[in-house]
PDB file of C-alpha atoms in Angstrom:
ATOM      1  CA  MET A  21       3.732 -12.576  -4.484  1.00 78.00           C
ATOM      2  CA  ILE A  22       2.406 -12.745  -0.931  1.00 92.00           C
ATOM      3  CA  ARG A  23       5.323 -13.339   1.438  1.00 94.00           C
ATOM      4  CA  LYS A  24       3.879 -12.536   4.888  1.00 97.00           C
ATOM      5  CA  ALA A  25       1.454 -14.411   7.107  1.00 97.00           C
ATOM      6  CA  VAL A  26      -0.182 -13.580  10.429  1.00 97.00           C
ATOM      7  CA  LEU A  27      -0.925 -16.347  12.934  1.00 97.00           C
ATOM      8  CA  PRO A  28      -3.067 -15.208  15.897  1.00 95.00           C
ATOM      9  CA  VAL A  29      -1.978 -17.420  18.809  1.00 93.00           C
ATOM     10  CA  ALA A  30      -2.816 -15.263  21.828  1.00 88.00           C
ATOM     11  CA  GLY A  31      -6.007 -17.079  22.857  1.00 82.00           C
ATOM     12  CA  PHE A  32      -6.200 -19.206  25.997  1.00 77.00           C
ATOM     13  CA  GLY A  33      -7.636 -22.271  24.269  1.00 75.00           C
ATOM     14  CA  THR A  34     -10.394 -22.904  26.791  1.00 81.00           C
ATOM     15  CA  ARG A  35     -11.977 -25.555  24.561  1.00 81.00           C
ATOM     16  CA  CYS A  36      -8.836 -27.646  25.021  1.00 80.00           C
ATOM     17  CA  LEU A  37      -8.714 -27.541  28.821  1.00 82.00           C
ATOM     18  CA  PRO A  38      -7.232 -29.095  30.885  1.00 87.00           C
ATOM     19  CA  ALA A  39      -4.548 -29.914  28.271  1.00 82.00           C
ATOM     20  CA  SER A  40      -4.028 -26.198  27.555  1.00 83.00           C
ATOM     21  CA  LYS A  41      -3.802 -25.065  31.181  1.00 86.00           C
ATOM     22  CA  ALA A  42       0.009 -25.022  31.379  1.00 86.00           C
ATOM     23  CA  ILE A  43       1.013 -25.208  27.707  1.00 88.00           C
ATOM     24  CA  PRO A  44      -0.366 -23.333  24.696  1.00 89.00           C
ATOM     25  CA  LYS A  45      -3.019 -25.296  22.810  1.00 90.00           C
ATOM     26  CA  GLU A  46      -0.920 -24.718  19.686  1.00 92.00           C
ATOM     27  CA  MET A  47       1.855 -26.798  21.268  1.00 93.00           C
ATOM     28  CA  ILE A  48      -0.276 -29.916  21.724  1.00 91.00           C
ATOM     29  CA  THR A  49       1.218 -32.531  19.421  1.00 93.00           C
ATOM     30  CA  ILE A  50      -0.143 -34.319  16.391  1.00 94.00           C
ATOM     31  CA  VAL A  51       1.999 -37.493  16.337  1.00 94.00           C
ATOM     32  CA  ASP A  52       5.481 -35.961  16.820  1.00 92.00           C
ATOM     33  CA  LYS A  53       5.046 -32.250  16.037  1.00 94.00           C
ATOM     34  CA  PRO A  54       3.040 -29.491  17.714  1.00 95.00           C
ATOM     35  CA  VAL A  55       0.057 -28.306  15.717  1.00 95.00           C
ATOM     36  CA  ILE A  56       1.591 -24.842  15.255  1.00 96.00           C
ATOM     37  CA  GLN A  57       4.502 -26.404  13.359  1.00 96.00           C
ATOM     38  CA  TYR A  58       2.153 -27.973  10.820  1.00 96.00           C
ATOM     39  CA  VAL A  59       0.481 -24.594  10.269  1.00 97.00           C
ATOM     40  CA  VAL A  60       3.785 -22.733   9.857  1.00 97.00           C
ATOM     41  CA  GLN A  61       5.048 -25.387   7.452  1.00 96.00           C
ATOM     42  CA  GLU A  62       1.831 -25.038   5.430  1.00 96.00           C
ATOM     43  CA  ALA A  63       2.565 -21.329   5.056  1.00 97.00           C
ATOM     44  CA  VAL A  64       6.199 -21.929   4.128  1.00 97.00           C
ATOM     45  CA  LYS A  65       5.181 -24.492   1.504  1.00 96.00           C
ATOM     46  CA  ALA A  66       2.994 -21.806  -0.112  1.00 96.00           C
ATOM     47  CA  GLY A  67       5.968 -19.431  -0.393  1.00 95.00           C
ATOM     48  CA  ILE A  68       5.573 -17.404   2.808  1.00 97.00           C
ATOM     49  CA  LYS A  69       8.860 -16.010   4.134  1.00 96.00           C
ATOM     50  CA  GLU A  70       7.756 -13.966   7.175  1.00 96.00           C
ATOM     51  CA  ILE A  71       5.581 -15.465   9.914  1.00 97.00           C
ATOM     52  CA  VAL A  72       4.105 -12.947  12.344  1.00 97.00           C
ATOM     53  CA  LEU A  73       2.905 -14.540  15.585  1.00 97.00           C
ATOM     54  CA  VAL A  74       0.367 -12.395  17.431  1.00 96.00           C
ATOM     55  CA  THR A  75       0.961 -13.767  20.877  1.00 94.00           C
ATOM     56  CA  HIS A  76       0.525 -13.387  24.629  1.00 89.00           C
ATOM     57  CA  SER A  77       2.967 -13.459  27.545  1.00 85.00           C
ATOM     58  CA  SER A  78       1.851 -17.009  28.403  1.00 86.00           C
ATOM     59  CA  LYS A  79       2.757 -18.307  24.930  1.00 88.00           C
ATOM     60  CA  SER A  80       6.571 -18.106  25.060  1.00 91.00           C
ATOM     61  CA  ALA A  81       6.775 -21.868  24.393  1.00 93.00           C
ATOM     62  CA  ILE A  82       5.658 -21.193  20.801  1.00 93.00           C
ATOM     63  CA  GLU A  83       8.432 -18.665  20.220  1.00 93.00           C
ATOM     64  CA  ASN A  84      10.961 -20.988  21.864  1.00 93.00           C
ATOM     65  CA  HIS A  85       9.925 -23.857  19.603  1.00 93.00           C
ATOM     66  CA  PHE A  86      10.989 -21.927  16.508  1.00 93.00           C
ATOM     67  CA  ASP A  87      14.126 -20.516  18.115  1.00 91.00           C
ATOM     68  CA  LYS A  88      17.545 -22.157  18.127  1.00 89.00           C
ATOM     69  CA  HIS A  89      18.270 -24.325  21.204  1.00 91.00           C
ATOM     70  CA  PHE A  90      22.055 -24.251  21.302  1.00 91.00           C
ATOM     71  CA  GLU A  91      22.543 -26.462  24.380  1.00 93.00           C
ATOM     72  CA  LEU A  92      20.200 -29.190  23.153  1.00 93.00           C
ATOM     73  CA  GLU A  93      21.715 -29.190  19.678  1.00 92.00           C
ATOM     74  CA  THR A  94      25.225 -29.406  21.146  1.00 94.00           C
ATOM     75  CA  GLN A  95      24.177 -32.371  23.272  1.00 94.00           C
ATOM     76  CA  LEU A  96      22.567 -34.208  20.361  1.00 93.00           C
ATOM     77  CA  GLU A  97      25.634 -33.594  18.210  1.00 92.00           C
ATOM     78  CA  ALA A  98      27.950 -34.924  20.948  1.00 93.00           C
ATOM     79  CA  LYS A  99      25.855 -38.087  21.247  1.00 93.00           C
ATOM     80  CA  GLY A 100      25.807 -38.644  17.486  1.00 93.00           C
ATOM     81  CA  LYS A 101      22.028 -38.276  17.220  1.00 93.00           C
ATOM     82  CA  LYS A 102      22.197 -36.795  13.740  1.00 93.00           C
ATOM     83  CA  GLU A 103      18.625 -37.599  12.705  1.00 91.00           C
ATOM     84  CA  LEU A 104      17.137 -35.766  15.682  1.00 91.00           C
ATOM     85  CA  LEU A 105      19.578 -32.896  15.234  1.00 93.00           C
ATOM     86  CA  ASP A 106      18.581 -32.501  11.590  1.00 92.00           C
ATOM     87  CA  GLU A 107      14.890 -32.480  12.557  1.00 91.00           C
ATOM     88  CA  LEU A 108      15.465 -29.683  15.057  1.00 90.00           C
ATOM     89  CA  ARG A 109      17.503 -27.623  12.636  1.00 90.00           C
ATOM     90  CA  ASN A 110      14.948 -27.989   9.853  1.00 90.00           C
ATOM     91  CA  ILE A 111      11.755 -27.021  11.679  1.00 93.00           C
ATOM     92  CA  ILE A 112      11.751 -23.976   9.403  1.00 92.00           C
ATOM     93  CA  PRO A 113      14.121 -23.057   6.551  1.00 92.00           C
ATOM     94  CA  ASP A 114      16.902 -20.568   7.208  1.00 91.00           C
ATOM     95  CA  ASP A 115      15.313 -17.980   4.897  1.00 94.00           C
ATOM     96  CA  VAL A 116      12.049 -17.854   6.887  1.00 95.00           C
ATOM     97  CA  SER A 117      11.683 -15.318   9.714  1.00 95.00           C
ATOM     98  CA  ILE A 118       9.508 -15.726  12.803  1.00 95.00           C
ATOM     99  CA  ILE A 119       8.419 -12.391  14.298  1.00 95.00           C
ATOM    100  CA  SER A 120       6.368 -11.993  17.476  1.00 95.00           C
ATOM    101  CA  VAL A 121       4.079  -9.145  18.447  1.00 95.00           C
ATOM    102  CA  ARG A 122       1.906  -8.974  21.556  1.00 93.00           C
ATOM    103  CA  GLN A 123      -1.847  -8.662  21.774  1.00 91.00           C
ATOM    104  CA  PRO A 124      -2.181  -6.876  25.130  1.00 87.00           C
ATOM    105  CA  GLU A 125      -5.894  -7.605  25.515  1.00 85.00           C
ATOM    106  CA  ALA A 126      -8.200 -10.313  24.154  1.00 83.00           C
ATOM    107  CA  LEU A 127     -10.360  -8.011  22.023  1.00 87.00           C
ATOM    108  CA  GLY A 128     -11.190 -10.400  19.192  1.00 89.00           C
ATOM    109  CA  LEU A 129      -9.692 -11.859  16.026  1.00 92.00           C
ATOM    110  CA  GLY A 130      -9.916  -8.550  14.194  1.00 93.00           C
ATOM    111  CA  HIS A 131      -7.950  -6.843  16.946  1.00 94.00           C
ATOM    112  CA  ALA A 132      -5.340  -9.624  16.973  1.00 94.00           C
ATOM    113  CA  ILE A 133      -4.711  -9.121  13.253  1.00 95.00           C
ATOM    114  CA  LEU A 134      -4.615  -5.343  13.728  1.00 96.00           C
ATOM    115  CA  CYS A 135      -1.742  -5.866  16.201  1.00 95.00           C
ATOM    116  CA  ALA A 136       0.384  -7.075  13.251  1.00 96.00           C
ATOM    117  CA  ARG A 137      -0.084  -3.794  11.356  1.00 96.00           C
ATOM    118  CA  PRO A 138       3.333  -2.298  12.286  1.00 95.00           C
ATOM    119  CA  VAL A 139       5.061  -5.376  10.831  1.00 95.00           C
ATOM    120  CA  ILE A 140       2.895  -5.945   7.747  1.00 96.00           C
ATOM    121  CA  GLY A 141       2.109  -2.346   6.745  1.00 93.00           C
ATOM    122  CA  ASP A 142      -0.897  -0.991   4.855  1.00 93.00           C
ATOM    123  CA  ASP A 143       0.444  -1.635   1.352  1.00 92.00           C
ATOM    124  CA  ALA A 144       1.356  -5.345   1.260  1.00 91.00           C
ATOM    125  CA  PRO A 145      -1.152  -8.202   0.980  1.00 95.00           C
ATOM    126  CA  PHE A 146      -0.770 -10.951   3.555  1.00 97.00           C
ATOM    127  CA  ALA A 147      -2.177 -14.294   4.654  1.00 98.00           C
ATOM    128  CA  VAL A 148      -3.959 -15.096   7.907  1.00 97.00           C
ATOM    129  CA  LEU A 149      -3.857 -18.667   9.193  1.00 97.00           C
ATOM    130  CA  LEU A 150      -5.850 -19.656  12.259  1.00 96.00           C
ATOM    131  CA  PRO A 151      -3.846 -22.295  14.139  1.00 93.00           C
ATOM    132  CA  ASP A 152      -6.978 -24.115  15.346  1.00 89.00           C
ATOM    133  CA  VAL A 153      -7.342 -25.599  11.868  1.00 93.00           C
ATOM    134  CA  LEU A 154      -4.985 -28.019  10.150  1.00 95.00           C
ATOM    135  CA  VAL A 155      -5.260 -28.140   6.364  1.00 95.00           C
ATOM    136  CA  ASP A 156      -4.062 -31.452   4.924  1.00 93.00           C
ATOM    137  CA  ASP A 157      -2.606 -31.362   1.401  1.00 92.00           C
ATOM    138  CA  GLU A 158      -1.827 -35.081   1.073  1.00 90.00           C
ATOM    139  CA  GLY A 159      -1.415 -36.026  -2.596  1.00 87.00           C
ATOM    140  CA  MET A 160      -1.582 -32.423  -3.836  1.00 92.00           C
ATOM    141  CA  THR A 161       1.190 -30.820  -5.902  1.00 90.00           C
ATOM    142  CA  ARG A 162       0.219 -27.363  -4.593  1.00 93.00           C
ATOM    143  CA  ASN A 163      -1.417 -26.775  -1.231  1.00 95.00           C
ATOM    144  CA  ASP A 164      -4.628 -24.793  -0.861  1.00 96.00           C
ATOM    145  CA  LEU A 165      -2.896 -21.722   0.536  1.00 97.00           C
ATOM    146  CA  GLY A 166      -0.714 -21.694  -2.576  1.00 96.00           C
ATOM    147  CA  GLY A 167      -3.880 -21.932  -4.670  1.00 96.00           C
ATOM    148  CA  MET A 168      -5.345 -18.968  -2.834  1.00 96.00           C
ATOM    149  CA  ILE A 169      -2.194 -16.943  -3.478  1.00 96.00           C
ATOM    150  CA  ASP A 170      -2.420 -17.755  -7.195  1.00 95.00           C
ATOM    151  CA  ALA A 171      -6.084 -16.663  -7.216  1.00 95.00           C
ATOM    152  CA  TYR A 172      -5.186 -13.400  -5.455  1.00 95.00           C
ATOM    153  CA  ASP A 173      -2.359 -12.708  -7.907  1.00 93.00           C
ATOM    154  CA  GLN A 174      -4.625 -13.374 -10.907  1.00 93.00           C
ATOM    155  CA  THR A 175      -7.702 -11.429  -9.782  1.00 93.00           C
ATOM    156  CA  GLY A 176      -6.613  -8.949  -7.098  1.00 92.00           C
ATOM    157  CA  ALA A 177      -9.597 -10.076  -5.007  1.00 95.00           C
ATOM    158  CA  ALA A 178      -9.159 -10.887  -1.329  1.00 96.00           C
ATOM    159  CA  GLN A 179      -9.613 -14.617  -0.777  1.00 97.00           C
ATOM    160  CA  ILE A 180     -11.397 -16.546   1.980  1.00 96.00           C
ATOM    161  CA  MET A 181     -10.899 -20.307   2.070  1.00 96.00           C
ATOM    162  CA  VAL A 182     -14.132 -22.269   2.307  1.00 96.00           C
ATOM    163  CA  GLN A 183     -15.085 -25.918   2.582  1.00 95.00           C
ATOM    164  CA  ASN A 184     -18.321 -27.530   1.442  1.00 93.00           C
ATOM    165  CA  VAL A 185     -20.229 -28.907   4.450  1.00 92.00           C
ATOM    166  CA  PRO A 186     -23.512 -30.835   4.746  1.00 92.00           C
ATOM    167  CA  ALA A 187     -26.520 -28.509   4.915  1.00 90.00           C
ATOM    168  CA  GLU A 188     -27.635 -29.993   8.232  1.00 90.00           C
ATOM    169  CA  VAL A 189     -24.458 -28.784   9.983  1.00 89.00           C
ATOM    170  CA  ALA A 190     -24.130 -25.391   8.248  1.00 90.00           C
ATOM    171  CA  TYR A 191     -25.537 -23.722  11.373  1.00 88.00           C
ATOM    172  CA  LYS A 192     -22.217 -24.409  13.131  1.00 86.00           C
ATOM    173  CA  TYR A 193     -20.169 -22.270  10.746  1.00 86.00           C
ATOM    174  CA  GLY A 194     -19.751 -18.908   9.108  1.00 87.00           C
ATOM    175  CA  ILE A 195     -21.348 -19.379   5.668  1.00 90.00           C
ATOM    176  CA  VAL A 196     -20.643 -17.301   2.558  1.00 92.00           C
ATOM    177  CA  ALA A 197     -23.205 -15.994   0.068  1.00 91.00           C
ATOM    178  CA  LEU A 198     -21.995 -16.134  -3.535  1.00 92.00           C
ATOM    179  CA  GLU A 199     -22.575 -13.869  -6.507  1.00 88.00           C
ATOM    180  CA  GLY A 200     -22.466 -16.838  -8.905  1.00 84.00           C
ATOM    181  CA  GLU A 201     -22.492 -20.624  -8.759  1.00 87.00           C
ATOM    182  CA  THR A 202     -20.586 -22.757  -6.264  1.00 89.00           C
ATOM    183  CA  PRO A 203     -17.009 -22.947  -7.590  1.00 91.00           C
ATOM    184  CA  GLU A 204     -15.185 -26.187  -8.265  1.00 92.00           C
ATOM    185  CA  ALA A 205     -12.541 -27.227  -5.746  1.00 93.00           C
ATOM    186  CA  GLY A 206      -9.436 -25.138  -6.366  1.00 92.00           C
ATOM    187  CA  LYS A 207     -11.441 -22.233  -7.826  1.00 94.00           C
ATOM    188  CA  SER A 208     -12.926 -19.064  -6.351  1.00 94.00           C
ATOM    189  CA  GLU A 209     -16.127 -17.056  -6.747  1.00 94.00           C
ATOM    190  CA  LYS A 210     -17.006 -13.525  -5.644  1.00 94.00           C
ATOM    191  CA  ILE A 211     -18.974 -13.349  -2.424  1.00 94.00           C
ATOM    192  CA  THR A 212     -21.820 -10.981  -1.590  1.00 92.00           C
ATOM    193  CA  GLY A 213     -21.764 -11.527   2.174  1.00 88.00           C
ATOM    194  CA  MET A 214     -21.184 -13.839   5.112  1.00 86.00           C
ATOM    195  CA  VAL A 215     -23.661 -15.156   7.651  1.00 83.00           C
ATOM    196  CA  GLU A 216     -22.387 -16.363  11.012  1.00 80.00           C
ATOM    197  CA  LYS A 217     -24.089 -19.590  12.165  1.00 83.00           C
ATOM    198  CA  PRO A 218     -27.322 -19.250  10.145  1.00 86.00           C
ATOM    199  CA  GLU A 219     -30.520 -20.926  11.245  1.00 86.00           C
ATOM    200  CA  THR A 220     -31.082 -24.267   9.544  1.00 87.00           C
ATOM    201  CA  GLY A 221     -32.811 -23.764   6.211  1.00 87.00           C
ATOM    202  CA  THR A 222     -31.719 -20.136   5.855  1.00 88.00           C
ATOM    203  CA  GLU A 223     -28.079 -20.705   4.907  1.00 88.00           C
ATOM    204  CA  PRO A 224     -27.159 -18.893   1.639  1.00 91.00           C
ATOM    205  CA  SER A 225     -24.841 -21.759   0.614  1.00 92.00           C
ATOM    206  CA  THR A 226     -23.091 -24.739   2.175  1.00 92.00           C
ATOM    207  CA  LEU A 227     -19.609 -23.213   1.916  1.00 94.00           C
ATOM    208  CA  ALA A 228     -18.146 -22.694   5.370  1.00 93.00           C
ATOM    209  CA  VAL A 229     -15.255 -20.374   6.272  1.00 93.00           C
ATOM    210  CA  ILE A 230     -12.467 -22.515   7.725  1.00 91.00           C
ATOM    211  CA  GLY A 231      -9.688 -20.187   8.915  1.00 93.00           C
ATOM    212  CA  ARG A 232      -7.507 -19.138   5.977  1.00 96.00           C
ATOM    213  CA  TYR A 233      -7.596 -15.616   4.496  1.00 97.00           C
ATOM    214  CA  LEU A 234      -5.630 -13.558   1.984  1.00 97.00           C
ATOM    215  CA  LEU A 235      -6.177  -9.875   2.651  1.00 97.00           C
ATOM    216  CA  PRO A 236      -4.864  -6.577   1.294  1.00 96.00           C
ATOM    217  CA  GLY A 237      -2.961  -4.286   3.617  1.00 95.00           C
ATOM    218  CA  SER A 238      -5.872  -1.869   3.244  1.00 94.00           C
ATOM    219  CA  ILE A 239      -7.811  -4.060   5.700  1.00 96.00           C
ATOM    220  CA  PHE A 240      -5.815  -2.467   8.544  1.00 96.00           C
ATOM    221  CA  PRO A 241      -7.395   1.010   8.432  1.00 95.00           C
ATOM    222  CA  VAL A 242     -10.766  -0.740   8.123  1.00 95.00           C
ATOM    223  CA  LEU A 243     -10.020  -2.825  11.223  1.00 95.00           C
ATOM    224  CA  ALA A 244      -8.887   0.291  13.071  1.00 94.00           C
ATOM    225  CA  GLU A 245     -12.327   1.820  12.461  1.00 92.00           C
ATOM    226  CA  THR A 246     -14.332  -1.359  13.114  1.00 90.00           C
ATOM    227  CA  ARG A 247     -16.386  -1.131  16.286  1.00 87.00           C
ATOM    228  CA  PRO A 248     -16.824  -4.119  18.598  1.00 83.00           C
ATOM    229  CA  GLY A 249     -19.468  -6.526  17.362  1.00 79.00           C
ATOM    230  CA  ALA A 250     -20.468 -10.003  18.525  1.00 74.00           C
ATOM    231  CA  GLY A 251     -19.148 -10.776  22.007  1.00 75.00           C
ATOM    232  CA  ASN A 252     -18.105  -7.120  22.297  1.00 78.00           C
ATOM    233  CA  GLU A 253     -15.030  -8.018  20.216  1.00 83.00           C
ATOM    234  CA  ILE A 254     -13.591  -6.571  17.014  1.00 89.00           C
ATOM    235  CA  GLN A 255     -14.662  -9.136  14.432  1.00 87.00           C
ATOM    236  CA  LEU A 256     -12.655  -9.843  11.285  1.00 91.00           C
ATOM    237  CA  THR A 257     -15.869 -10.752   9.434  1.00 87.00           C
ATOM    238  CA  ASP A 258     -17.255  -7.253  10.087  1.00 88.00           C
ATOM    239  CA  ALA A 259     -14.112  -5.678   8.628  1.00 92.00           C
ATOM    240  CA  ILE A 260     -14.212  -7.960   5.580  1.00 92.00           C
ATOM    241  CA  ASP A 261     -17.848  -7.000   5.047  1.00 89.00           C
ATOM    242  CA  THR A 262     -16.802  -3.334   4.988  1.00 91.00           C
ATOM    243  CA  LEU A 263     -13.897  -4.166   2.671  1.00 92.00           C
ATOM    244  CA  ARG A 264     -16.370  -5.645   0.155  1.00 90.00           C
ATOM    245  CA  SER A 265     -17.770  -2.162  -0.479  1.00 87.00           C
ATOM    246  CA  LYS A 266     -14.332  -1.098  -1.701  1.00 88.00           C
ATOM    247  CA  GLN A 267     -13.008  -4.151  -3.541  1.00 91.00           C
ATOM    248  CA  ASP A 268     -13.895  -7.713  -4.482  1.00 93.00           C
ATOM    249  CA  VAL A 269     -13.711 -10.510  -1.928  1.00 95.00           C
ATOM    250  CA  ALA A 270     -13.880 -14.094  -3.173  1.00 96.00           C
ATOM    251  CA  ALA A 271     -14.461 -17.520  -1.647  1.00 96.00           C
ATOM    252  CA  TYR A 272     -11.755 -20.050  -2.549  1.00 97.00           C
ATOM    253  CA  ARG A 273     -13.088 -23.596  -2.377  1.00 96.00           C
ATOM    254  CA  MET A 274     -10.380 -25.813  -0.942  1.00 96.00           C
ATOM    255  CA  GLU A 275      -9.222 -29.125  -2.404  1.00 95.00           C
ATOM    256  CA  GLY A 276      -7.656 -30.644   0.712  1.00 93.00           C
ATOM    257  CA  GLU A 277      -9.095 -31.743   4.041  1.00 93.00           C
ATOM    258  CA  THR A 278      -9.383 -29.852   7.311  1.00 94.00           C
ATOM    259  CA  PHE A 279      -9.206 -30.851  10.957  1.00 94.00           C
ATOM    260  CA  ASP A 280     -10.594 -28.639  13.701  1.00 91.00           C
ATOM    261  CA  CYS A 281      -7.933 -28.854  16.388  1.00 89.00           C
ATOM    262  CA  GLY A 282      -9.766 -26.411  18.608  1.00 83.00           C
ATOM    263  CA  HIS A 283     -11.224 -29.313  20.551  1.00 84.00           C
ATOM    264  CA  GLN A 284     -10.212 -32.801  21.618  1.00 89.00           C
ATOM    265  CA  LEU A 285     -12.010 -34.836  18.945  1.00 91.00           C
ATOM    266  CA  GLY A 286     -10.422 -32.688  16.259  1.00 90.00           C
ATOM    267  CA  TYR A 287      -6.972 -33.453  17.650  1.00 92.00           C
ATOM    268  CA  LEU A 288      -7.800 -37.150  17.755  1.00 94.00           C
ATOM    269  CA  GLU A 289      -9.033 -37.161  14.154  1.00 94.00           C
ATOM    270  CA  ALA A 290      -5.930 -35.297  12.976  1.00 95.00           C
ATOM    271  CA  THR A 291      -3.732 -37.752  14.860  1.00 95.00           C
ATOM    272  CA  LEU A 292      -5.447 -40.708  13.181  1.00 95.00           C
ATOM    273  CA  SER A 293      -5.046 -39.170   9.733  1.00 95.00           C
ATOM    274  CA  PHE A 294      -1.419 -38.086  10.083  1.00 95.00           C
ATOM    275  CA  ALA A 295      -0.221 -41.071  12.114  1.00 96.00           C
ATOM    276  CA  ARG A 296      -1.454 -43.760   9.737  1.00 95.00           C
ATOM    277  CA  ARG A 297       0.822 -42.446   6.956  1.00 94.00           C
ATOM    278  CA  HIS A 298       3.738 -41.220   9.078  1.00 94.00           C
ATOM    279  CA  PRO A 299       7.062 -42.307   7.485  1.00 92.00           C
ATOM    280  CA  LYS A 300       8.472 -43.533  10.792  1.00 92.00           C
ATOM    281  CA  TYR A 301       5.471 -44.549  12.871  1.00 94.00           C
ATOM    282  CA  GLY A 302       2.799 -45.222  10.240  1.00 95.00           C
ATOM    283  CA  GLU A 303       3.266 -48.978   9.952  1.00 95.00           C
ATOM    284  CA  GLY A 304       3.284 -49.508  13.703  1.00 96.00           C
ATOM    285  CA  PHE A 305       0.277 -47.219  14.148  1.00 95.00           C
ATOM    286  CA  ARG A 306      -1.745 -49.116  11.557  1.00 94.00           C
ATOM    287  CA  GLU A 307      -0.976 -52.328  13.443  1.00 93.00           C
ATOM    288  CA  LEU A 308      -2.227 -50.701  16.639  1.00 93.00           C
ATOM    289  CA  LEU A 309      -5.456 -49.726  14.911  1.00 92.00           C
ATOM    290  CA  LYS A 310      -5.994 -53.299  13.746  1.00 92.00           C
ATOM    291  CA  ARG A 311      -5.394 -54.582  17.260  1.00 91.00           C
ATOM    292  CA  TYR A 312      -7.853 -52.213  18.891  1.00 89.00           C
ATOM    293  CA  GLN A 313     -10.418 -52.833  16.166  1.00 85.00           C
ATOM    294  CA  SER A 314     -10.251 -56.557  16.858  1.00 80.00           C
ATOM    295  CA  GLU A 315     -10.744 -55.919  20.575  1.00 76.00           C
ATOM    296  CA  ALA A 316     -13.737 -53.616  20.098  1.00 63.00           C
TER     297      ALA A 316
END
């Protein structure tokens, strides 16, 4: 069972400026929780017990969010605000550990993951979750990350989560090439390669990589030998391409829905989706939507 996950959160989030100037982009809220909390809770729901944050000196707010705040909790308890106190104490379960490691330089996603090597080790498989993407599992008994873990356990193949996208927008994404047919949602198929932002009409499929990976620990020595690629950065896709020569890598077609929170419209869309069904604010939010629709 895969119990460890790496979350690379060291980036400056320039696409989210000016909101991300003074606070990490991962701490921008969707309704009443920062986006990083949704991502961590997704991992925990899939059975992950160790969360490794690959971070930067400017991102201490993320670490603080998952740490105990004794003074605040004492104040809430004294004022009888039990509901808020319970929310703070249950951000993550007691049996889940949050570990931080630093990425000293912005040398790419592959380098960020390599920074977690001393914590993960070369023998244990692990998950990678990019915090720019929220994966919604509404109505599902098992989330997509859990499905990927099951696929890894059954086949031993590294897994890359993909989402079917319209052909006319495939040029915006990293697209996988498959050995066989496009898998059903919740299933995986061996890949033969990945193409980053293909020219329209040349895409090998319409399955786009969306920021969730299950990788063997053996990816670390591959990353250590991977030379800088696009943007003069160490690219995870280059390392995965090398890994394919040694073992199978499969594309797992997700069942849920994704929201790209790397830019403002993605945050707004995620807010609309999560707010309309929020247990506390959903009813009031739906009334607000009706009001603004009538005024449009």
